[in-house]
Tab-separated table of C-alpha atoms in Angstrom:
chain	number	residue	atom	x	y	z
A	5	UNK	CA	53.974	-50.606	218.106
A	6	UNK	CA	54.925	-51.209	214.521
A	7	UNK	CA	52.478	-54.142	213.837
A	8	UNK	CA	49.827	-51.711	215.003
A	9	UNK	CA	50.925	-48.990	212.860
A	10	UNK	CA	51.128	-51.231	209.567
A	11	UNK	CA	47.883	-52.799	210.523
A	12	UNK	CA	46.326	-49.166	210.570
A	13	UNK	CA	48.004	-48.382	207.412
A	14	UNK	CA	46.403	-51.262	205.774
A	15	UNK	CA	42.960	-50.549	207.197
A	16	UNK	CA	43.236	-46.648	206.072
A	17	UNK	CA	43.812	-47.955	202.760
A	18	UNK	CA	41.477	-50.810	202.883
A	19	UNK	CA	38.770	-48.493	203.629
A	20	UNK	CA	39.954	-45.396	201.289
A	21	UNK	CA	36.817	-44.861	198.641
A	22	UNK	CA	39.034	-45.408	196.104
A	23	UNK	CA	40.354	-48.603	196.927
A	24	UNK	CA	39.809	-51.631	194.838
A	25	UNK	CA	37.957	-54.133	196.998
A	26	UNK	CA	35.345	-51.343	198.169
A	27	UNK	CA	31.942	-52.480	195.884
A	28	UNK	CA	31.898	-48.652	194.134
A	29	UNK	CA	35.213	-48.989	193.102
A	30	UNK	CA	35.375	-52.441	192.196
A	31	UNK	CA	32.366	-51.025	189.473
A	32	UNK	CA	34.451	-47.774	188.486
A	33	UNK	CA	37.536	-50.232	187.929
A	34	UNK	CA	35.135	-52.529	185.756
A	35	UNK	CA	34.281	-49.474	183.947
A	36	UNK	CA	37.108	-47.603	183.255
A	37	UNK	CA	39.057	-50.355	182.218
A	38	UNK	CA	37.374	-52.824	179.874
A	39	UNK	CA	40.489	-54.567	178.905
A	40	UNK	CA	40.556	-55.807	182.600
A	41	UNK	CA	39.993	-59.735	183.133
A	42	UNK	CA	36.966	-59.929	185.393
A	43	UNK	CA	39.222	-63.107	186.842
A	44	UNK	CA	42.201	-60.649	187.565
A	45	UNK	CA	39.867	-58.259	189.298
A	46	UNK	CA	38.534	-60.954	191.518
A	47	UNK	CA	41.586	-62.038	192.322
A	48	UNK	CA	42.695	-58.611	193.126
A	49	UNK	CA	39.829	-58.505	194.981
A	50	UNK	CA	40.083	-61.364	197.266
A	51	UNK	CA	43.830	-60.297	197.440
A	52	UNK	CA	42.961	-56.971	199.210
A	53	UNK	CA	39.990	-58.533	200.776
A	54	UNK	CA	42.774	-61.334	202.541
A	55	UNK	CA	44.978	-58.454	203.404
A	56	UNK	CA	42.235	-56.274	205.396
A	57	UNK	CA	41.262	-59.743	207.267
A	58	UNK	CA	44.757	-59.760	208.036
A	59	UNK	CA	45.196	-56.440	208.941
A	60	UNK	CA	42.023	-56.972	211.031
A	61	UNK	CA	42.841	-59.858	212.702
A	62	UNK	CA	46.345	-57.864	213.622
A	63	UNK	CA	44.129	-54.973	214.935
A	64	UNK	CA	41.997	-57.500	217.149
A	65	UNK	CA	45.324	-59.186	218.242
A	66	UNK	CA	46.864	-55.457	219.599
A	67	UNK	CA	43.770	-54.541	221.202
A	68	UNK	CA	43.633	-56.983	223.182
A	69	UNK	CA	47.531	-57.131	224.383
A	70	UNK	CA	47.113	-53.433	225.138
A	71	UNK	CA	43.486	-53.919	227.093
A	72	UNK	CA	45.428	-56.644	229.155
A	73	UNK	CA	48.713	-54.219	229.581
A	74	UNK	CA	46.344	-51.667	230.411
A	75	UNK	CA	43.824	-53.177	232.566
A	76	UNK	CA	47.024	-54.907	234.754
A	77	UNK	CA	49.007	-51.318	235.107
A	78	UNK	CA	47.928	-49.020	237.370
A	79	UNK	CA	46.280	-45.589	235.947
A	80	UNK	CA	44.680	-46.218	232.846
A	81	UNK	CA	41.110	-46.849	232.588
A	82	UNK	CA	40.864	-44.781	229.358
A	83	UNK	CA	43.520	-46.657	227.742
A	84	UNK	CA	41.633	-49.586	228.951
A	85	UNK	CA	38.310	-48.959	228.202
A	86	UNK	CA	39.484	-47.836	224.150
A	87	UNK	CA	41.501	-51.358	223.684
A	88	UNK	CA	38.346	-53.218	224.967
A	89	UNK	CA	36.113	-51.089	222.596
A	90	UNK	CA	38.525	-51.900	220.014
A	91	UNK	CA	38.347	-54.961	220.356
A	92	UNK	CA	34.303	-55.110	220.024
A	93	UNK	CA	34.196	-52.716	216.776
A	94	UNK	CA	36.698	-55.503	215.076
A	95	UNK	CA	34.270	-58.012	215.854
A	96	UNK	CA	31.751	-55.993	214.212
A	97	UNK	CA	33.514	-54.964	211.279
A	98	UNK	CA	34.571	-58.383	210.348
A	99	UNK	CA	30.729	-59.074	209.231
A	100	UNK	CA	30.050	-55.371	208.477
A	101	UNK	CA	32.023	-52.727	205.851
A	102	UNK	CA	31.822	-50.069	208.238
A	103	UNK	CA	34.754	-47.551	207.128
A	104	UNK	CA	34.253	-45.046	210.351
A	105	UNK	CA	34.525	-47.882	212.836
A	106	UNK	CA	37.353	-48.755	211.375
A	107	UNK	CA	39.269	-45.981	211.456
A	108	UNK	CA	37.636	-44.946	215.016
A	109	UNK	CA	38.978	-48.946	216.014
A	110	UNK	CA	42.748	-47.625	214.674
A	111	UNK	CA	42.409	-44.499	216.357
A	112	UNK	CA	41.299	-46.143	220.009
A	113	UNK	CA	44.006	-48.311	219.391
A	114	UNK	CA	46.808	-46.154	219.079
A	115	UNK	CA	45.591	-43.995	221.948
A	116	UNK	CA	45.580	-47.206	224.012
A	117	UNK	CA	49.372	-48.292	222.880
A	118	UNK	CA	50.407	-44.428	223.543
A	119	UNK	CA	48.982	-44.486	226.934
A	120	UNK	CA	50.502	-48.140	227.491
A	121	UNK	CA	53.974	-47.158	226.175
A	122	UNK	CA	54.447	-43.638	227.953
A	123	UNK	CA	53.463	-45.142	231.085
A	124	UNK	CA	56.299	-48.253	230.292
A	125	UNK	CA	58.847	-45.457	229.622
A	126	UNK	CA	58.129	-44.048	232.572
A	127	UNK	CA	56.190	-41.207	231.582
A	128	UNK	CA	53.263	-41.546	233.801
A	129	UNK	CA	49.323	-43.015	233.278
A	130	UNK	CA	46.614	-40.864	233.196
A	131	UNK	CA	45.263	-39.133	235.986
A	132	UNK	CA	42.727	-40.214	238.574
A	133	UNK	CA	40.653	-37.338	239.118
A	134	UNK	CA	37.204	-38.124	237.446
A	135	UNK	CA	36.163	-39.256	240.658
A	136	UNK	CA	37.043	-36.033	242.566
A	137	UNK	CA	35.027	-33.411	244.622
A	138	UNK	CA	35.594	-30.039	244.057
A	139	UNK	CA	38.356	-29.380	245.415
A	140	UNK	CA	39.227	-32.833	246.096
A	141	UNK	CA	39.253	-32.322	249.982
A	142	UNK	CA	35.750	-31.072	250.636
A	143	UNK	CA	33.408	-34.066	252.134
A	144	UNK	CA	30.046	-32.226	252.022
A	145	UNK	CA	29.406	-34.842	249.056
A	146	UNK	CA	30.448	-37.824	250.378
A	147	UNK	CA	27.512	-40.739	249.858
A	148	UNK	CA	26.394	-42.326	252.543
A	149	UNK	CA	23.169	-45.082	252.290
A	150	UNK	CA	22.745	-44.138	248.762
A	151	UNK	CA	21.361	-48.079	249.312
A	152	UNK	CA	19.528	-49.405	252.341
A	153	UNK	CA	17.546	-52.468	252.908
A	154	UNK	CA	14.951	-52.546	251.048
A	155	UNK	CA	16.149	-51.297	247.835
A	156	UNK	CA	19.518	-52.747	248.008
A	157	UNK	CA	22.401	-52.592	245.109
A	158	UNK	CA	23.186	-55.713	243.418
A	159	UNK	CA	27.086	-56.041	242.481
A	160	UNK	CA	28.656	-58.731	240.546
A	161	UNK	CA	32.092	-60.408	241.633
A	162	UNK	CA	34.564	-59.915	240.056
A	163	UNK	CA	37.541	-62.231	241.318
A	164	UNK	CA	37.732	-63.795	244.929
A	165	UNK	CA	41.752	-64.808	245.996
A	166	UNK	CA	43.035	-66.409	249.414
A	167	UNK	CA	45.805	-63.721	250.062
A	168	UNK	CA	47.595	-65.223	252.823
A	169	UNK	CA	49.777	-68.048	253.267
A	170	UNK	CA	49.357	-71.632	254.112
A	171	UNK	CA	50.673	-71.341	257.846
A	172	UNK	CA	48.053	-68.211	258.299
A	173	UNK	CA	45.748	-68.664	261.133
A	174	UNK	CA	42.606	-69.035	259.105
A	175	UNK	CA	41.775	-68.149	255.324
A	176	UNK	CA	41.477	-64.352	254.594
A	177	UNK	CA	40.140	-63.231	250.571
A	178	UNK	CA	40.190	-60.277	248.640
A	179	UNK	CA	37.251	-59.630	246.496
A	180	UNK	CA	36.699	-57.837	243.372
A	181	UNK	CA	32.770	-56.558	243.264
A	182	UNK	CA	31.914	-54.558	239.931
A	183	UNK	CA	29.199	-52.130	240.468
A	184	UNK	CA	29.725	-50.493	237.209
A	185	UNK	CA	30.212	-46.955	239.135
A	186	UNK	CA	26.729	-46.978	240.201
A	187	UNK	CA	27.705	-47.160	243.672
A	188	UNK	CA	30.399	-44.461	244.648
A	189	UNK	CA	32.200	-44.483	247.882
A	190	UNK	CA	35.440	-42.794	249.670
A	191	UNK	CA	38.650	-44.483	251.080
A	192	UNK	CA	37.094	-45.221	254.581
A	193	UNK	CA	33.550	-45.582	254.280
A	194	UNK	CA	32.160	-49.326	254.388
A	195	UNK	CA	29.599	-51.842	252.289
A	196	UNK	CA	26.888	-53.562	253.579
A	197	UNK	CA	25.873	-57.273	252.736
A	198	UNK	CA	23.419	-59.035	252.467
A	199	UNK	CA	24.078	-62.911	252.387
A	200	UNK	CA	21.581	-65.046	250.166
A	201	UNK	CA	18.949	-66.990	252.002
A	202	UNK	CA	17.118	-67.100	255.246
A	203	UNK	CA	17.753	-67.681	259.111
A	204	UNK	CA	16.097	-70.484	260.392
A	205	UNK	CA	14.812	-69.671	263.337
A	206	UNK	CA	12.244	-67.224	261.902
A	207	UNK	CA	13.179	-67.351	257.943
A	208	UNK	CA	13.500	-63.678	257.512
A	209	UNK	CA	16.121	-62.760	255.356
A	210	UNK	CA	19.777	-62.441	256.890
A	211	UNK	CA	20.875	-59.085	258.767
A	212	UNK	CA	23.313	-56.884	256.965
A	213	UNK	CA	26.939	-57.286	257.247
A	214	UNK	CA	29.390	-54.473	257.280
A	215	UNK	CA	32.972	-54.774	255.636
A	216	UNK	CA	35.365	-52.036	255.470
A	217	UNK	CA	36.345	-51.243	251.638
A	218	UNK	CA	39.933	-52.537	250.904
A	219	UNK	CA	40.033	-50.129	247.700
A	220	UNK	CA	40.207	-46.651	246.796
A	221	UNK	CA	37.005	-44.696	245.223
A	222	UNK	CA	38.950	-45.982	241.938
A	223	UNK	CA	39.163	-49.540	242.691
A	224	UNK	CA	41.671	-51.957	241.949
A	225	UNK	CA	41.574	-51.731	237.959
A	226	UNK	CA	41.486	-47.336	238.427
A	227	UNK	CA	38.393	-47.531	236.561
A	228	UNK	CA	35.806	-46.220	238.993
A	229	UNK	CA	33.578	-49.317	238.190
A	230	UNK	CA	35.177	-51.979	240.844
A	231	UNK	CA	35.496	-51.575	244.550
A	232	UNK	CA	36.668	-54.890	246.885
A	233	UNK	CA	36.850	-56.398	250.109
A	234	UNK	CA	38.916	-58.104	252.495
A	235	UNK	CA	36.961	-61.058	254.541
A	236	UNK	CA	38.257	-63.330	256.796
A	237	UNK	CA	36.371	-66.946	256.215
A	238	UNK	CA	34.701	-67.100	259.917
A	239	UNK	CA	34.637	-70.837	261.574
A	240	UNK	CA	33.695	-72.570	264.812
A	241	UNK	CA	36.225	-75.057	266.407
A	242	UNK	CA	33.998	-78.037	268.344
A	243	UNK	CA	36.202	-79.359	270.848
A	244	UNK	CA	34.197	-82.414	271.000
A	245	UNK	CA	33.827	-82.789	267.010
A	246	UNK	CA	37.442	-81.583	266.690
A	247	UNK	CA	37.040	-80.512	263.843
A	248	UNK	CA	35.358	-77.183	262.351
A	249	UNK	CA	31.254	-77.307	262.732
A	250	UNK	CA	29.838	-75.999	259.696
A	251	UNK	CA	26.518	-74.913	261.470
A	252	UNK	CA	27.854	-72.761	263.487
A	253	UNK	CA	29.863	-71.065	260.502
A	254	UNK	CA	29.993	-67.026	259.465
A	255	UNK	CA	27.262	-67.178	256.939
A	256	UNK	CA	28.308	-63.616	255.185
A	257	UNK	CA	32.092	-64.986	255.623
A	258	UNK	CA	31.649	-68.183	253.990
A	259	UNK	CA	29.411	-66.857	251.058
A	260	UNK	CA	31.945	-64.050	250.263
A	261	UNK	CA	35.175	-66.358	250.764
A	262	UNK	CA	33.397	-68.785	248.156
A	263	UNK	CA	32.025	-66.716	245.189
A	264	UNK	CA	33.211	-67.087	241.700
A	265	UNK	CA	33.130	-64.575	239.007
A	266	UNK	CA	29.802	-63.471	237.851
A	267	UNK	CA	27.758	-64.098	241.307
A	268	UNK	CA	26.130	-61.711	242.216
A	269	UNK	CA	25.931	-59.634	245.912
A	270	UNK	CA	23.338	-57.911	247.211
A	271	UNK	CA	24.852	-54.422	248.912
A	272	UNK	CA	23.853	-51.446	251.454
A	273	UNK	CA	25.630	-48.506	251.990
A	274	UNK	CA	28.118	-46.779	251.832
A	275	UNK	CA	27.937	-46.690	255.177
A	276	UNK	CA	30.124	-43.788	257.348
A	277	UNK	CA	32.421	-41.350	257.509
A	278	UNK	CA	34.353	-41.529	261.071
A	279	UNK	CA	37.293	-42.988	259.157
A	280	UNK	CA	37.874	-40.398	256.093
A	281	UNK	CA	41.403	-38.974	255.860
A	282	UNK	CA	40.639	-34.662	256.207
A	283	UNK	CA	42.566	-34.310	253.085
A	284	UNK	CA	42.397	-30.476	253.118
A	285	UNK	CA	45.777	-30.200	255.066
A	286	UNK	CA	48.379	-32.077	252.565
A	287	UNK	CA	50.975	-32.263	255.336
A	288	UNK	CA	48.650	-34.057	258.011
A	289	UNK	CA	50.378	-37.088	259.440
A	290	UNK	CA	47.968	-40.255	259.665
A	291	UNK	CA	48.604	-43.006	262.053
A	292	UNK	CA	46.837	-46.458	260.747
A	293	UNK	CA	46.991	-49.369	263.533
A	294	UNK	CA	44.841	-52.199	262.046
A	295	UNK	CA	44.502	-56.086	262.981
A	296	UNK	CA	43.900	-58.352	260.479
A	297	UNK	CA	41.205	-57.839	258.075
A	298	UNK	CA	40.602	-54.260	259.679
A	299	UNK	CA	43.992	-53.326	257.449
A	300	UNK	CA	41.169	-52.980	254.563
A	301	UNK	CA	40.455	-49.393	255.182
A	302	UNK	CA	44.607	-48.448	255.171
A	303	UNK	CA	44.915	-49.955	252.453
A	304	UNK	CA	42.339	-48.098	250.598
A	305	UNK	CA	44.556	-44.647	252.481
A	306	UNK	CA	47.795	-45.734	251.367
A	307	UNK	CA	46.754	-46.684	247.507
A	308	UNK	CA	45.423	-43.137	247.458
A	309	UNK	CA	48.520	-41.755	248.827
A	310	UNK	CA	51.224	-43.576	246.953
A	311	UNK	CA	49.713	-45.284	244.552
A	312	UNK	CA	47.354	-42.950	242.553
A	313	UNK	CA	48.090	-40.274	240.392
A	314	UNK	CA	45.132	-38.743	242.368
A	315	UNK	CA	45.225	-34.536	243.262
A	316	UNK	CA	45.772	-36.242	247.160
A	317	UNK	CA	48.601	-38.302	246.350
A	318	UNK	CA	50.287	-35.416	243.905
A	319	UNK	CA	49.830	-32.966	246.594
A	320	UNK	CA	50.294	-35.251	249.956
A	321	UNK	CA	54.051	-33.855	252.378
A	322	UNK	CA	52.381	-35.666	255.333
A	323	UNK	CA	53.523	-39.040	256.919
A	324	UNK	CA	51.328	-41.699	257.221
A	325	UNK	CA	52.458	-44.520	259.677
A	326	UNK	CA	50.901	-48.153	259.416
A	327	UNK	CA	50.866	-50.774	262.271
A	328	UNK	CA	49.651	-53.900	261.401
A	329	UNK	CA	49.104	-56.887	263.849
A	330	UNK	CA	48.645	-60.602	262.757
A	331	UNK	CA	49.652	-64.110	263.971
A	332	UNK	CA	52.649	-64.543	261.857
A	333	UNK	CA	54.741	-63.853	258.601
A	334	UNK	CA	52.017	-65.838	256.365
A	335	UNK	CA	49.311	-63.949	257.816
A	336	UNK	CA	50.258	-60.174	256.740
A	337	UNK	CA	47.535	-58.510	254.374
A	338	UNK	CA	48.721	-56.672	250.862
A	339	UNK	CA	52.686	-56.969	252.434
A	340	UNK	CA	53.887	-56.852	248.854
A	341	UNK	CA	52.014	-53.305	248.683
A	342	UNK	CA	52.595	-51.441	251.578
A	343	UNK	CA	56.914	-52.601	250.884
A	344	UNK	CA	56.674	-51.034	247.641
A	345	UNK	CA	55.055	-48.178	249.404
A	346	UNK	CA	57.710	-47.543	251.662
A	347	UNK	CA	60.689	-48.204	249.137
A	348	UNK	CA	59.325	-45.509	247.112
A	349	UNK	CA	58.566	-43.225	249.700
A	350	UNK	CA	60.849	-43.810	252.293
A	351	UNK	CA	60.367	-40.311	253.977
A	352	UNK	CA	56.063	-40.662	253.419
A	353	UNK	CA	55.073	-44.065	254.310
A	354	UNK	CA	56.250	-46.225	257.489
A	355	UNK	CA	55.377	-49.757	258.263
A	356	UNK	CA	56.150	-51.377	261.436
A	357	UNK	CA	54.401	-54.847	261.711
A	358	UNK	CA	53.143	-56.805	264.799
A	359	UNK	CA	53.334	-60.637	264.682
A	360	UNK	CA	51.841	-62.474	268.130
A	361	UNK	CA	53.320	-65.932	267.058
A	362	UNK	CA	57.016	-64.322	265.934
A	363	UNK	CA	57.893	-61.271	267.991
A	364	UNK	CA	58.712	-60.924	271.228
A	365	UNK	CA	57.532	-57.403	273.659
A	366	UNK	CA	59.951	-55.829	275.702
A	367	UNK	CA	58.939	-57.835	278.729
A	368	UNK	CA	59.675	-60.819	277.014
A	369	UNK	CA	55.771	-62.295	275.950
A	370	UNK	CA	54.206	-62.055	272.822
A	371	UNK	CA	54.152	-58.947	270.432
A	372	UNK	CA	50.400	-57.201	269.968
A	373	UNK	CA	49.931	-54.202	268.525
A	374	UNK	CA	49.533	-52.051	271.409
A	375	UNK	CA	53.151	-53.602	272.329
A	376	UNK	CA	54.171	-52.276	268.563
A	377	UNK	CA	53.032	-49.111	269.342
A	378	UNK	CA	54.296	-48.631	272.397
A	379	UNK	CA	57.750	-48.727	271.335
A	380	UNK	CA	57.003	-45.521	269.497
A	381	UNK	CA	55.221	-43.943	272.022
A	382	UNK	CA	57.169	-40.502	272.572
A	383	UNK	CA	56.781	-40.114	268.645
A	384	UNK	CA	53.358	-41.173	268.287
A	385	UNK	CA	52.549	-38.644	271.530
A	386	UNK	CA	54.697	-35.823	269.831
A	387	UNK	CA	52.705	-36.518	266.215
A	388	UNK	CA	49.298	-36.553	267.930
A	389	UNK	CA	50.298	-33.080	269.662
A	390	UNK	CA	51.197	-31.664	266.301
A	391	UNK	CA	47.641	-32.524	264.795
A	392	UNK	CA	48.199	-36.001	263.474
A	393	UNK	CA	45.490	-38.093	262.716
A	394	UNK	CA	45.000	-41.680	264.534
A	395	UNK	CA	43.067	-44.509	263.567
A	396	UNK	CA	42.356	-48.124	264.632
A	397	UNK	CA	40.118	-51.159	262.563
A	398	UNK	CA	39.830	-54.204	263.500
A	399	UNK	CA	38.265	-56.731	266.042
A	400	UNK	CA	36.514	-54.571	269.019
A	401	UNK	CA	38.994	-56.898	270.993
A	402	UNK	CA	41.971	-54.517	270.264
A	403	UNK	CA	40.994	-51.703	271.728
A	404	UNK	CA	41.234	-52.503	275.356
A	405	UNK	CA	44.730	-53.254	274.955
A	406	UNK	CA	45.499	-49.950	273.024
A	407	UNK	CA	43.803	-48.366	275.487
A	408	UNK	CA	45.588	-49.658	278.928
A	409	UNK	CA	48.842	-49.074	276.667
A	410	UNK	CA	47.843	-45.344	276.042
A	411	UNK	CA	46.694	-44.888	279.815
A	412	UNK	CA	50.337	-46.135	280.730
A	413	UNK	CA	52.142	-43.881	278.567
A	414	UNK	CA	49.792	-41.111	279.858
A	415	UNK	CA	50.978	-41.730	283.482
A	416	UNK	CA	54.547	-41.661	282.394
A	417	UNK	CA	53.795	-38.541	280.784
A	418	UNK	CA	52.332	-36.922	283.702
A	419	UNK	CA	48.893	-36.349	281.440
A	420	UNK	CA	45.263	-37.347	282.664
A	421	UNK	CA	44.245	-39.787	280.345
A	422	UNK	CA	40.442	-39.095	279.843
A	423	UNK	CA	41.565	-35.525	278.933
A	424	UNK	CA	44.191	-36.417	276.064
A	425	UNK	CA	41.675	-38.940	274.390
A	426	UNK	CA	39.026	-35.923	274.406
A	427	UNK	CA	41.112	-33.069	273.354
A	428	UNK	CA	41.781	-35.763	270.565
A	429	UNK	CA	38.296	-37.014	270.149
A	430	UNK	CA	36.922	-32.524	270.108
A	431	UNK	CA	39.979	-31.672	267.528
A	432	UNK	CA	38.523	-35.090	265.248
A	433	UNK	CA	41.755	-36.564	265.621
A	434	UNK	CA	40.423	-39.512	267.208
A	435	UNK	CA	39.044	-42.635	264.535
A	436	UNK	CA	37.821	-45.880	265.403
A	437	UNK	CA	35.807	-48.396	263.939
A	438	UNK	CA	35.861	-51.864	265.555
A	439	UNK	CA	33.957	-54.687	265.077
């Protein structure tokens, strides 16, 4: 930070109208000091220009560091933008003498630096409140189907990253897409993706595929300009070939998992309101049940409630309980984030995994998601009776096992299963999105 201050001081001095290397100041010096040597004046001017260049270079480097720090650290969109703008301004200043831009650049770096230092010292970052409804829990303005098949939106890929280990069953990628703030959405909604190309059978464009959005409305970088998808590459193992059959691979999932930064993605939506969180009552308990990439909307929930400085997070006093079912430890998704939330908010966030190839259920069989939920049946039913909302997301094949388990628990408790589920739906406590 000391280098930053020195750079700014040098720039301010260099930009002063009375400074010797400003053109009008140089003329004044020449007329007022006729005995001065032109060579000496030239040397002084060169020295000042050199100092100015060094100051600009320091400013540019500092801006770059702060931009990187701000983008890498949650909660600093204004600081990140300020630092980025500084770098742009410095490039202009190096070719055009513009005092106002120099001073504006300095102010931007100071703002970014102060915010970064505040966060580093534990003082917190900038609040995420610029995409909130008024009041924040009001769902009357939730965007739905803003972009449609005939008039889609084109986003650009920021990054595509494999997020499972080598022993995972299949490949799952986290894909960040830049929408420049023109494609707003809420946690729990989905984006439609139209893969490039046409169908072989009739030459028509491919149909839209829906993917649950895996980030909060502010995006992973907290700027409100990006959104993320969690996509598993769909492949088909051919027993005859004893290999994946490329002719039967998932067109859209493979397109997304193969994208590179800068690639365009044609999108529709945002779709759906069934998975939204009812935030009006901050003491609401959430029970989230996911298999595989069905974790996507719940990552958005967890980030909104525990990682961001949102009105929802500041008000939340309930408990969010996440169940995730995958094959093995290498297939766990976003585990580092969930473990952090659990560590920081042990009273408000619970986490349970069902690892079918590593754990056994109470009957000695494989541990599937319904088995893990059943272990806590009494607690879960108590929460539901108290107004908790329960969410399910993942492959549609998860639901029969879930429903059979719940029916069995209802029977043990002397409840009519159909009436129990009907009551949850009527109270809008039952949320299902399977594919």
